[in-house]
Short mmCIF file of C-alpha atoms in Angstrom, two decimals:
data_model
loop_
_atom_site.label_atom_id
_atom_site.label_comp_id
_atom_site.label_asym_id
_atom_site.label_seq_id
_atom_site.Cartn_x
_atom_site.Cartn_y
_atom_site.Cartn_z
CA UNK A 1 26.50 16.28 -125.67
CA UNK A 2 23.94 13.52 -125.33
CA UNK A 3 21.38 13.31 -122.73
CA UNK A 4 23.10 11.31 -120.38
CA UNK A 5 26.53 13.72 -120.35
CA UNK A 6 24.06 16.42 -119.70
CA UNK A 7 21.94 15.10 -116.60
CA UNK A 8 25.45 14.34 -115.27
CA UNK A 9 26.93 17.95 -116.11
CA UNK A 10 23.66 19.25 -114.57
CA UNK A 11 23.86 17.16 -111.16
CA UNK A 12 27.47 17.97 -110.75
CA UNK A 13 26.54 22.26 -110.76
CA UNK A 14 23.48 21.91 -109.12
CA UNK A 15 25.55 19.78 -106.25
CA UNK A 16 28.36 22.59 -106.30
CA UNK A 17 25.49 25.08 -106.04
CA UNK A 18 24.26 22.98 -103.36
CA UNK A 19 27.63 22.75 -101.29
CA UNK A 20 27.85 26.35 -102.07
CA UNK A 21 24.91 27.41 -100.42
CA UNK A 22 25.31 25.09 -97.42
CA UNK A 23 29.25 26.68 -97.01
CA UNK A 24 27.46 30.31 -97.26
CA UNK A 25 25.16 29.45 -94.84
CA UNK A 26 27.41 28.21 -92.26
CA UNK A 27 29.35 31.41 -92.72
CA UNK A 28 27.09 33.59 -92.51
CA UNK A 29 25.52 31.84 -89.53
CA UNK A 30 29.33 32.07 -87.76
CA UNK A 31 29.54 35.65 -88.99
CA UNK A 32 26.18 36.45 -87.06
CA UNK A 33 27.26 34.60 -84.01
CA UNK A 34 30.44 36.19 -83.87
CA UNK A 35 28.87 39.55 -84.75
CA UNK A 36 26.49 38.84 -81.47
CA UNK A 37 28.55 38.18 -79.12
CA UNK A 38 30.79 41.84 -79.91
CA UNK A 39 27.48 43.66 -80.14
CA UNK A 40 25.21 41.73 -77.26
CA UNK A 41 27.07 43.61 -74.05
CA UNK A 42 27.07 47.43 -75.73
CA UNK A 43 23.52 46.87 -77.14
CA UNK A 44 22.31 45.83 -74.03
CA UNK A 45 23.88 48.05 -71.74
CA UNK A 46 22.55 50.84 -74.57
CA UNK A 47 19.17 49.32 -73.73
CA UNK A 48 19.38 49.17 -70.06
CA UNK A 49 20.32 53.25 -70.42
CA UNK A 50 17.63 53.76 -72.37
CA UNK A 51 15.41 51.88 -69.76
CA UNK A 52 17.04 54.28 -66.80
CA UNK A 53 15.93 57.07 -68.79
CA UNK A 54 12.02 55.96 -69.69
CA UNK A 55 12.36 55.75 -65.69
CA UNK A 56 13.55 59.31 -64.92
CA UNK A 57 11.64 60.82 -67.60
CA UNK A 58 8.29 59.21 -66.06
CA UNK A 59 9.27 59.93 -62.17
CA UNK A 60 10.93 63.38 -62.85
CA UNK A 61 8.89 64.47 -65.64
CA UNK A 62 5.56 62.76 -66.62
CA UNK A 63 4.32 62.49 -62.91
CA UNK A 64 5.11 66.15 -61.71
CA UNK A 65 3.95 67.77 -64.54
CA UNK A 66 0.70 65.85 -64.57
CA UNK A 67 0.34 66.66 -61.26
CA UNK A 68 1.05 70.06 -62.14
CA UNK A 69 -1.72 70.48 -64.55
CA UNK A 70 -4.29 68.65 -62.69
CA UNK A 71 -3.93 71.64 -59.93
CA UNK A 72 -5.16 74.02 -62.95
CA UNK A 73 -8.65 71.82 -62.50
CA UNK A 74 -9.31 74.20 -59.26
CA UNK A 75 -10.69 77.02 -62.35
CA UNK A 76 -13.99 76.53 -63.35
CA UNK A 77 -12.87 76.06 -67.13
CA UNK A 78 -10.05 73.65 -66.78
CA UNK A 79 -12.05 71.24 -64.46
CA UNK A 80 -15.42 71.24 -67.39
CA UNK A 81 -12.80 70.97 -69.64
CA UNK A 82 -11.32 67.62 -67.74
CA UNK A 83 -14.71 66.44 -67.38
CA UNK A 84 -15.72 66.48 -70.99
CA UNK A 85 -11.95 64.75 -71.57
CA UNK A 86 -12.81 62.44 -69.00
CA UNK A 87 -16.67 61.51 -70.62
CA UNK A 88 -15.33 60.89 -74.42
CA UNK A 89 -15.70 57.45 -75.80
CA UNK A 90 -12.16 54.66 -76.57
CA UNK A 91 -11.36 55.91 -79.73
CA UNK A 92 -12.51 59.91 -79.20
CA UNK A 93 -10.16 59.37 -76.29
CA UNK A 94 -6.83 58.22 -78.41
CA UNK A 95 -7.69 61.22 -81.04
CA UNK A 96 -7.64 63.13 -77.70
CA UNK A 97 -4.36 61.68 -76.63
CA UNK A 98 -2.76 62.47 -79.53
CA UNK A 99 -3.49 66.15 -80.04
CA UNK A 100 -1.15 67.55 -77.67
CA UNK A 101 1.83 66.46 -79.82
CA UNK A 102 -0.14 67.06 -82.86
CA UNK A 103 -0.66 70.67 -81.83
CA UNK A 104 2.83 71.39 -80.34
CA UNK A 105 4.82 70.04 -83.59
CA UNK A 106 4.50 73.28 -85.44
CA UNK A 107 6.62 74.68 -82.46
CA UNK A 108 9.01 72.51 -82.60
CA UNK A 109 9.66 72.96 -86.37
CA UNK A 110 9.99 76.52 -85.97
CA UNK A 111 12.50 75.80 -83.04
CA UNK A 112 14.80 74.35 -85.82
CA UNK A 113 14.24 76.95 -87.96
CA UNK A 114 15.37 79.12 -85.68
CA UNK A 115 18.18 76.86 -84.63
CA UNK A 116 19.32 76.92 -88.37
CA UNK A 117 19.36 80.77 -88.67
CA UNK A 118 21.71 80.90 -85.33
CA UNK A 119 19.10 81.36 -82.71
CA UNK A 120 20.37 78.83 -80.81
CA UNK A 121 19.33 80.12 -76.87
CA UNK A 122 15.49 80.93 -78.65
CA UNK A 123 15.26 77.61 -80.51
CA UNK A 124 16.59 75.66 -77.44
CA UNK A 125 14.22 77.22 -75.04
CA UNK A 126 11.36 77.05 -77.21
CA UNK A 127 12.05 73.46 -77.92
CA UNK A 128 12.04 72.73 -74.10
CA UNK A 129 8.98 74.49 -73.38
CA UNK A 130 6.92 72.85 -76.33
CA UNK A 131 8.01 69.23 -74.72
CA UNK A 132 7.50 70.33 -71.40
CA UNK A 133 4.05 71.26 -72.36
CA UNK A 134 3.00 68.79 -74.49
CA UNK A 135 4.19 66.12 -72.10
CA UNK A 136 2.00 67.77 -68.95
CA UNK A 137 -0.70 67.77 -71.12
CA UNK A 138 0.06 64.29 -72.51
CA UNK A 139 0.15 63.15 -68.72
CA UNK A 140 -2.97 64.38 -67.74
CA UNK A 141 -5.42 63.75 -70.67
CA UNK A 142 -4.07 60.16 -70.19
CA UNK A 143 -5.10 59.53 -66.97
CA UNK A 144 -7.95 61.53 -67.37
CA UNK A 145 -8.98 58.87 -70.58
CA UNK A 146 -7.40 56.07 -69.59
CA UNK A 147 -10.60 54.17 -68.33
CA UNK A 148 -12.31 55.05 -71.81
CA UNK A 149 -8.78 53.42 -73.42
CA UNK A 150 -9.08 50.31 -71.79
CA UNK A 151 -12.29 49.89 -73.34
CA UNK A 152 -9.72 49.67 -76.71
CA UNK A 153 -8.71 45.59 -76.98
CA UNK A 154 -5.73 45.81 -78.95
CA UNK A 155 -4.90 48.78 -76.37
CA UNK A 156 -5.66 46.97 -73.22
CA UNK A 157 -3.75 43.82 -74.46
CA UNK A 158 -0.44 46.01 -75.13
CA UNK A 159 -0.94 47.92 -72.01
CA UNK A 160 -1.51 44.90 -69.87
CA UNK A 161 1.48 43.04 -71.78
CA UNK A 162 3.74 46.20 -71.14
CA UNK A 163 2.87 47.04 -67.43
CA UNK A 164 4.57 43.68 -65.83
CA UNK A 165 7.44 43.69 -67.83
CA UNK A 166 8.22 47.08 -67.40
CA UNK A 167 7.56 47.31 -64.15
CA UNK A 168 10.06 43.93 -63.46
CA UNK A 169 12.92 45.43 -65.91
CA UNK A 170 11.90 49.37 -63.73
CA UNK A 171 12.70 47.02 -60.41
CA UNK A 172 16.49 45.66 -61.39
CA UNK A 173 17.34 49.04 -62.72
CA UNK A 174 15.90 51.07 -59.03
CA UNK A 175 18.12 48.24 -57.51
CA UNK A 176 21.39 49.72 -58.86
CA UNK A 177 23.51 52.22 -57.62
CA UNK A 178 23.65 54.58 -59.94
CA UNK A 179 19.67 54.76 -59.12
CA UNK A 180 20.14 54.92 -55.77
CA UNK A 181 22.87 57.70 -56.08
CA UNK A 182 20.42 58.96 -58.58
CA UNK A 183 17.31 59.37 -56.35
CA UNK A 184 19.50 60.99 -53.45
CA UNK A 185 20.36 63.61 -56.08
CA UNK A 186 16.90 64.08 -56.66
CA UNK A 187 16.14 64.06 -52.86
CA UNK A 188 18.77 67.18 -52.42
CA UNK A 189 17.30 69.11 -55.56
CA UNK A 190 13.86 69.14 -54.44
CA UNK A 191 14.70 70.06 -50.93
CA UNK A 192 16.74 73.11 -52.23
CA UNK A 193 13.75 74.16 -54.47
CA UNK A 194 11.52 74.27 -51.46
CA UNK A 195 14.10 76.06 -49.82
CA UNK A 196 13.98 78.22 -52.44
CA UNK A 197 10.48 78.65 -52.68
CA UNK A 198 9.83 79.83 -49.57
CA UNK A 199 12.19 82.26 -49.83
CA UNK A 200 10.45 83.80 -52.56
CA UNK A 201 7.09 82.89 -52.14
CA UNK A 202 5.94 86.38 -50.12
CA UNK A 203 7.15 88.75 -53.26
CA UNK A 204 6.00 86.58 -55.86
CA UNK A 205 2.44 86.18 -53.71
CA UNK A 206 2.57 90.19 -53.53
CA UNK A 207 3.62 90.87 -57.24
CA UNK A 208 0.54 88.81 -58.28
CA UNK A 209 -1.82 90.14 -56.26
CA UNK A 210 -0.62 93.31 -57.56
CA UNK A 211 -0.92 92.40 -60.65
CA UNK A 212 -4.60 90.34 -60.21
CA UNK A 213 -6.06 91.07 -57.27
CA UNK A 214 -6.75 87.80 -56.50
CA UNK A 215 -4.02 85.33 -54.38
CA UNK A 216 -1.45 83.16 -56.43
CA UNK A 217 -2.61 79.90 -57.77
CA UNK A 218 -0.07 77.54 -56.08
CA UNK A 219 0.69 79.95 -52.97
CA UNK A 220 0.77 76.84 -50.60
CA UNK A 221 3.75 75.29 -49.70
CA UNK A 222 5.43 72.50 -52.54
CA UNK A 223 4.06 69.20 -51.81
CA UNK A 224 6.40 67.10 -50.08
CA UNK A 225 8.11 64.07 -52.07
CA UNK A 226 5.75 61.55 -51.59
CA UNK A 227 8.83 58.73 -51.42
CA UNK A 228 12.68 59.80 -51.03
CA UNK A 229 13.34 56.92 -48.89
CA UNK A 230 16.33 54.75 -51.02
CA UNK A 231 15.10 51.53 -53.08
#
């Protein structure tokens, strides 16, 4: 083969390898497209679930129970406690903000452990309590250092990008039904728990004083839902 026959052999496979890769191309770009448009309505109705959940979680979870532990600031040694939080500089303040799930993990492993020797109700309960603690104190020590976070740029540009659009996605999803439905469920619940409450309030106000001698942390009535009007 002389040099000719070869630059023509070697412009004819490096033009099929061209066609080739132009043909894969287009196939895998109608492959994608086609995979898209099965996956775009599941994955974003999957998204718009998981958005409905970040919104119950913070309404129904991160805002009681931080306003649970910031009555706890009425003893001496919770509120110097707060206050020293409260006075740490940015980045003491994210170490700070990460402890409580730092400190709770342990729990939580031995929660499967105990799930994987057939403790089920113990592991289950213990796993509920660790997140329920770790997220009141998550909740508090947050808004107790978010002022020193700010101070943070990379922290106050992601906070200040995720605010508006969370709070426009939060507003379509409180203007469905299922929300609405949702917050008169939530409107019924904490009306029976007051009920309920009260009921029990006198015995469990005696049992601790009992117990104490001093009056029960908490004896007042619940606070009232500060908004169960419907959205």
């Amino acid at each position: 083969m002389d040099g000719q026959e070869f630059k023509e052999t070697a412009g004819r496979v490096l033009s099929a390898i061209w066609r080739g890769s132009v043909i894969a191309l287009w196939t895998m770009r109608e492959l994608l497209r086609t995979f898209w448009s099965i996956v775009r309505g599941p994955l974003i109705a999957a998204l718009n679930v998981a958005a409905a959940l970040i919104i119950l979680f913070e309404e129904w979870g991160w805002r009681p129970l931080s306003e649970l532990i910031g009555r706890l600031a009425k003893f001496a040694p919770i509120a110097a406690m707060e206050r020293f939080i409260a006075g740490l500089p940015p980045y003491a303040a994210l170490v700070a903000l990460a402890l409580p799930t730092s400190l709770l993990l342990p729990l939580k492993f031995v929660a499967v452990w105990l799930l994987a020797n057939g403790h089920f109700a113990t592991a289950t309960l213990l796993f509920i309590g660790a997140k329920l603690a770790s997220t009141a104190i998550l909740a508090r020590i947050f808004i107790l250092t978010k002022p020193s976070l700010m101070q943070i740029g990379w922290f106050a540009r992601g906070f200040n990008w995720l605010m508006p659009w969370k709070d426009a996605l939060f507003a379509q999803i409180r203007a469905s039904w299922v929300w609405r439905y949702g917050r008169i469920v939530k409107a019924r619940v904490v009306a029976n728990v007051q009920q309920a409450w009260k009921r029990i309030r006198p015995r469990a106000s005696n049992l601790w004083r009992r117990l104490t001698g001093r009056e029960l942390p908490f004896a007042g009535k619940p606070p009232a839902e500060r908004d169960l009007s419907i959205k």
